[in-house]
Amino acid sequence: MKLSYFPGCTLKNKAKSLDIYARKSSELFGITLEEIDNWQCCGGVYSTAKNDVATKLASVRALKQAYEKGQALVTVCSACHNVIKQTNHLMKNDTAIAKKIDRYINDGSMYTGQAQVYHYLEMLRDIVGFDEIRKKVVNPLNGKKIGAYYGCLLLRPSSVMQMDNPENPTIMEELISALGGQSIIYANRNECCGGYIAMESGELARKKSNQVIENAKKAGAEMIITACPLCRYNLIKNGSDIPVVYFTELLAQALGIKGDTNE
Amino acid sequence: MNKAYPTEELLRISGVNPNKCMKCGKCSATCPAYDEMEYHPHQFVSMVNSGDIEPLMNSESIFKCLSCFACVDRCPRGVEPAKLIEAVRIAVVRKQGNNHLLADDVPNMLDDEIPQQAIVSAFRKYSK
Amino acid sequence: MQRIGVFVCWCGSNIASTVDVERVSEALKNEQGVVFSTNYQYMCSQAGQDLIKSAVKEHRLTGIVVCSCSPRMHEATFRKAARSAGINPYMVEIANIREQCSWVHKDIITGTEKAIILGKAAIAKVNLNAPLIPGESPVTKRALVIGGGIAGIQTALDIAEAGFLVDIVEKKPTIGGKMAQLDKTFPTLDCSACILTPKMVDVAQHEKIRIFSYSEVSSVKGFVGNFDVTIKKKARFVNENICTGCGACVEKCPQKKIPNEFNLGMDNRSAIYIPFAQAVPKVATIDPNACNMLKNGKCGLCARVCTAGAIDYTQKDEYIEEKYGAIVVATGFNPISMEKFDEYAYSQSRDVITSLEFERLTNAAGPTGGKLLRPSDNKHPHTIVFVQCVGSRCSVDSEKGKEYCSKICCMYTAKHAMLVRDKYPDTEVYVFYIDVRTPGKAFDEFYRRAVEEYGVHYIKGMVGKVVPEGEKLKVQASDLIENKQLHIDADLVVLAAAIEPDKSARGLATMLTASMDTNDFFTEAHPKLRPVESPTAGVFLSGTCQGPKDIPETVSQAGAAASKVIALLNKDKLLGNPCVAHSNEEICNGCSQCERVCPYGAISYINKEFKMPDRSIKTRRIAVVNPAICQGCGACTVTCPSGAMDLKGFTSKQIMAEVDAICR
């Protein structure tokens, strides 16, 4: 099975391991991720302003390409996923903006949100299935206590993302258990790490990240997994004394594609 | 200084209907950037509605919002305060010379690990 | 040839502001059969009705058209007026120019035009109307009350006191409902059990009342005065006529780890159980999903210890058929699931509880014997945060809770806060509120006492997030008056969860053909004037199945519903609806299609002998409608391929005449 794939800027640079192990692992389940031709950066954050058209173009081009190939579009970076899914939702539900964007793209066919967008986690759950993953595990995590960190981008706005219960998500916990680990539930797992504020207010980012780390640790987590390079950066930068890794690394490790992730 | 936008323009840009607000304050209760903000999410909703927009445009608060959508998701009335804050921010940074983040400043903010995502996100939020 | 009078109502300004009533009465003057046409401010008033009556005499009217509100509102009024003027009530037609015209139009020109057309259609119909005589049906002098909470209990007692038989059907093993789970009641703080349990005993001992506990209504047929109801008595594997409620079985049962529903899962019960000490009937029930004997035949201890020999592992569900004249719905409420509000960590911490759970935690018969202890570690909480409006007052597009105010939360939260401060003065109590709503006798005084005398911290604002961390619950909230974000380390968080109608209500509404609103509360026949009657004749509403209400309101409504039932059961016979189907036996070809579509089972087939033109006798199969069962829905008339079936009062000819008048 072939699916379109939007890696995004960070996955080509600082978050290469998020990308590489996503691709390698999917091959094991018979899914080839075909990178979108000439993809452009999604912009990192979605602009909710109704008169902000230009910032949506990169996402629409990627969505359109996937749709025209008859493929669903997979992303693995939380930020790209958030921007692209929100843009797709807008194209589907706001004809006026879809028309405006069509005039920019101007290639003869208007895009109105027909493509299906999957986060890699959704792909694992809905296309591969956690039971299938469980069968392919060669290096089970042996009950390692792992806290999934969702942050804000994966789940919200929930009416658009529709990935999981935004207040009590289970998708990463189910993955952890499929890989043989023990998932640790902690309340701050869906709170913001500070995100881009790290650029101008390291202090605020530190406060927010610390709350996440502390809450995870008090709940018993020995490791944190995330799907977002910026979350990982903020948690590590602000002194997490437990490892913070991409979920794809953990997946690849359990599947025997990668060595130990305990850095 | 910033000349205030009309309320209608901000409501149009954001798609927010502040009359739906029942003034429960849950947006501000759940806001992770509350302490850094001079005006809080519920005040954005209330002040835009009453046309008191200039103080919001002149406030650093618009750059403190993390766009984490906690207020949007948890609002019991579906008001979406973050979208209103975004509209005010856009109204400010779109004006000539109002970019909050300049390319020249960026090199000083970087370290070896900072992901590209942080830089593009900050530019999109802070500048035009 | 009819002599028709047309009466156009202004309904104050309700109709007159968007319909030119003068023009309507003028325009309808020249319609076929019309000999008199006028308009008046309030046609339904005594003066308006007198106007109709005198016009009947003066102009020798044979038919009446009233252009007014919906026939659901005042058709009966005008039919009565017609009868007292000497006209058959079924010679009255209503043109609905309010709900279907003035209220939905803004422009007086289009509104007026439509009103005239609706009037013309009604006139066209009256021209073809024939006097109808309703049949009579007897009234079964027994009432069914569905639900055995305080609403059902009070309704049953009041009906029984008037001398009529009443059956209560309760799906749980005991009656008592939510009130049995409460600790104290606002605003007087009397003990809930102390005022409820005597009533439960009254019910059990009343010679006119039967209780079907652990039972459900499984089907309802028939109509007002003559309901045929099937009650499913679920197997409780205990013969309730023999069981003495001694509790020996409960003690001996080895399976003791079943979450106790009565204490909302905060402690455990055994597989054979009596919900609580004052249960009525006080008999044991075996939970088939937990009992080893029923699951794999390995146990039988309870049967061995039961000296009465009441245990019966072979008991089956039993179906009881009974006739009733009236049905009262008293199915009550439940708190909503907190699933969509997990920012408050309800699923993550046992110390985040709902208000109903709090009732059990403070109740002397509850899991902690009335000592307020945290569920997680049985420690005394020193800081308690109450959150109001969790799931109430949500907009539709937030896709979370309910749009309505649950009405009881402000008062019970004030009660909880006050009682905690009274019993445990070392406890800090915070109540986060959006508004404090206390419209009731001595209600606001009660809430003020909580603040002023008991020092409860009332904070205007909402809680945004609860984070369990270590032994504490980190509560993040806003204080809107001080414009601050508060961070409170709490030991216990209590959520005032919105209430919703019991899930069984929807299925029941379908069985009863009673209507519901979008929240699954039963709809009343009129929101102001007929608040305890459902629009379905013979079906009445009691308690929170109709909308959120507290105990005093529920008891008042229960009494009101009972009085309506008593008035109905007091009659020896009821006039039926003469607008029923009938089959023209000359045309009927005996195809059985009408029999198949009839939802009431009102149609049967007989063989009848017909004299043919050649004087021979031929036997044909024809449809016959039982007018006492037919509800006049019309399904058979549109199904009948030969056109033999027709509905009195709504004949095909009448309907076509209306359509013609509209299209003219």
mmCIF file of C-alpha atoms in Angstrom, chain B residues 26-84:
data_model
loop_
_atom_site.group_PDB
_atom_site.id
_atom_site.type_symbol
_atom_site.label_atom_id
_atom_site.label_comp_id
_atom_site.label_asym_id
_atom_site.label_seq_id
_atom_site.Cartn_x
_atom_site.Cartn_y
_atom_site.Cartn_z
ATOM 1 C CA LYS B 26 -12.975 28.954 31.964
ATOM 2 C CA CYS B 27 -10.772 30.169 29.083
ATOM 3 C CA SER B 28 -8.646 32.188 31.473
ATOM 4 C CA ALA B 29 -8.771 29.408 34.038
ATOM 5 C CA THR B 30 -7.232 26.963 31.617
ATOM 6 C CA CYS B 31 -4.796 29.333 29.877
ATOM 7 C CA PRO B 32 -1.166 28.223 30.298
ATOM 8 C CA ALA B 33 0.180 31.700 29.521
ATOM 9 C CA TYR B 34 -2.137 33.518 31.922
ATOM 10 C CA ASP B 35 0.547 34.905 34.193
ATOM 11 C CA GLU B 36 2.440 36.469 31.278
ATOM 12 C CA MET B 37 -0.634 38.179 29.901
ATOM 13 C CA GLU B 38 -1.773 41.639 30.825
ATOM 14 C CA TYR B 39 -5.162 40.961 29.257
ATOM 15 C CA HIS B 40 -6.500 37.462 29.616
ATOM 16 C CA PRO B 41 -8.541 35.387 27.184
ATOM 17 C CA HIS B 42 -11.900 36.273 28.734
ATOM 18 C CA GLN B 43 -10.958 39.944 28.597
ATOM 19 C CA PHE B 44 -10.209 39.687 24.891
ATOM 20 C CA VAL B 45 -13.722 38.367 24.324
ATOM 21 C CA SER B 46 -15.330 41.002 26.500
ATOM 22 C CA MET B 47 -13.220 43.962 25.355
ATOM 23 C CA VAL B 48 -13.500 43.251 21.647
ATOM 24 C CA ASN B 49 -17.235 42.967 22.106
ATOM 25 C CA SER B 50 -17.437 46.361 23.747
ATOM 26 C CA GLY B 51 -15.104 47.959 21.197
ATOM 27 C CA ASP B 52 -12.308 48.474 23.696
ATOM 28 C CA ILE B 53 -9.707 47.227 21.252
ATOM 29 C CA GLU B 54 -6.820 49.682 21.361
ATOM 30 C CA PRO B 55 -5.466 48.499 24.739
ATOM 31 C CA LEU B 56 -5.422 44.951 23.415
ATOM 32 C CA MET B 57 -3.520 45.977 20.295
ATOM 33 C CA ASN B 58 -0.951 47.848 22.350
ATOM 34 C CA SER B 59 -0.479 45.010 24.784
ATOM 35 C CA GLU B 60 2.250 42.369 24.760
ATOM 36 C CA SER B 61 -0.501 39.891 25.612
ATOM 37 C CA ILE B 62 -1.094 39.176 21.940
ATOM 38 C CA PHE B 63 2.421 37.733 21.676
ATOM 39 C CA LYS B 64 2.116 35.608 24.800
ATOM 40 C CA CYS B 65 -0.722 33.408 23.586
ATOM 41 C CA LEU B 66 0.724 29.972 22.820
ATOM 42 C CA SER B 67 -2.058 29.057 20.374
ATOM 43 C CA CYS B 68 -2.471 25.827 22.297
ATOM 44 C CA PHE B 69 -6.258 25.926 21.825
ATOM 45 C CA ALA B 70 -6.970 24.887 25.409
ATOM 46 C CA CYS B 71 -9.433 27.784 25.707
ATOM 47 C CA VAL B 72 -11.054 26.856 22.395
ATOM 48 C CA ASP B 73 -11.518 23.215 23.313
ATOM 49 C CA ARG B 74 -12.682 23.736 26.867
ATOM 50 C CA CYS B 75 -15.034 26.661 26.376
ATOM 51 C CA PRO B 76 -18.519 25.381 27.221
ATOM 52 C CA ARG B 77 -20.071 27.899 24.856
ATOM 53 C CA GLY B 78 -17.893 27.333 21.784
ATOM 54 C CA VAL B 79 -16.622 30.927 21.787
ATOM 55 C CA GLU B 80 -13.024 30.208 20.645
ATOM 56 C CA PRO B 81 -11.112 33.021 22.383
ATOM 57 C CA ALA B 82 -7.741 32.060 20.810
ATOM 58 C CA LYS B 83 -9.120 32.913 17.391
ATOM 59 C CA LEU B 84 -9.997 36.376 18.615
#
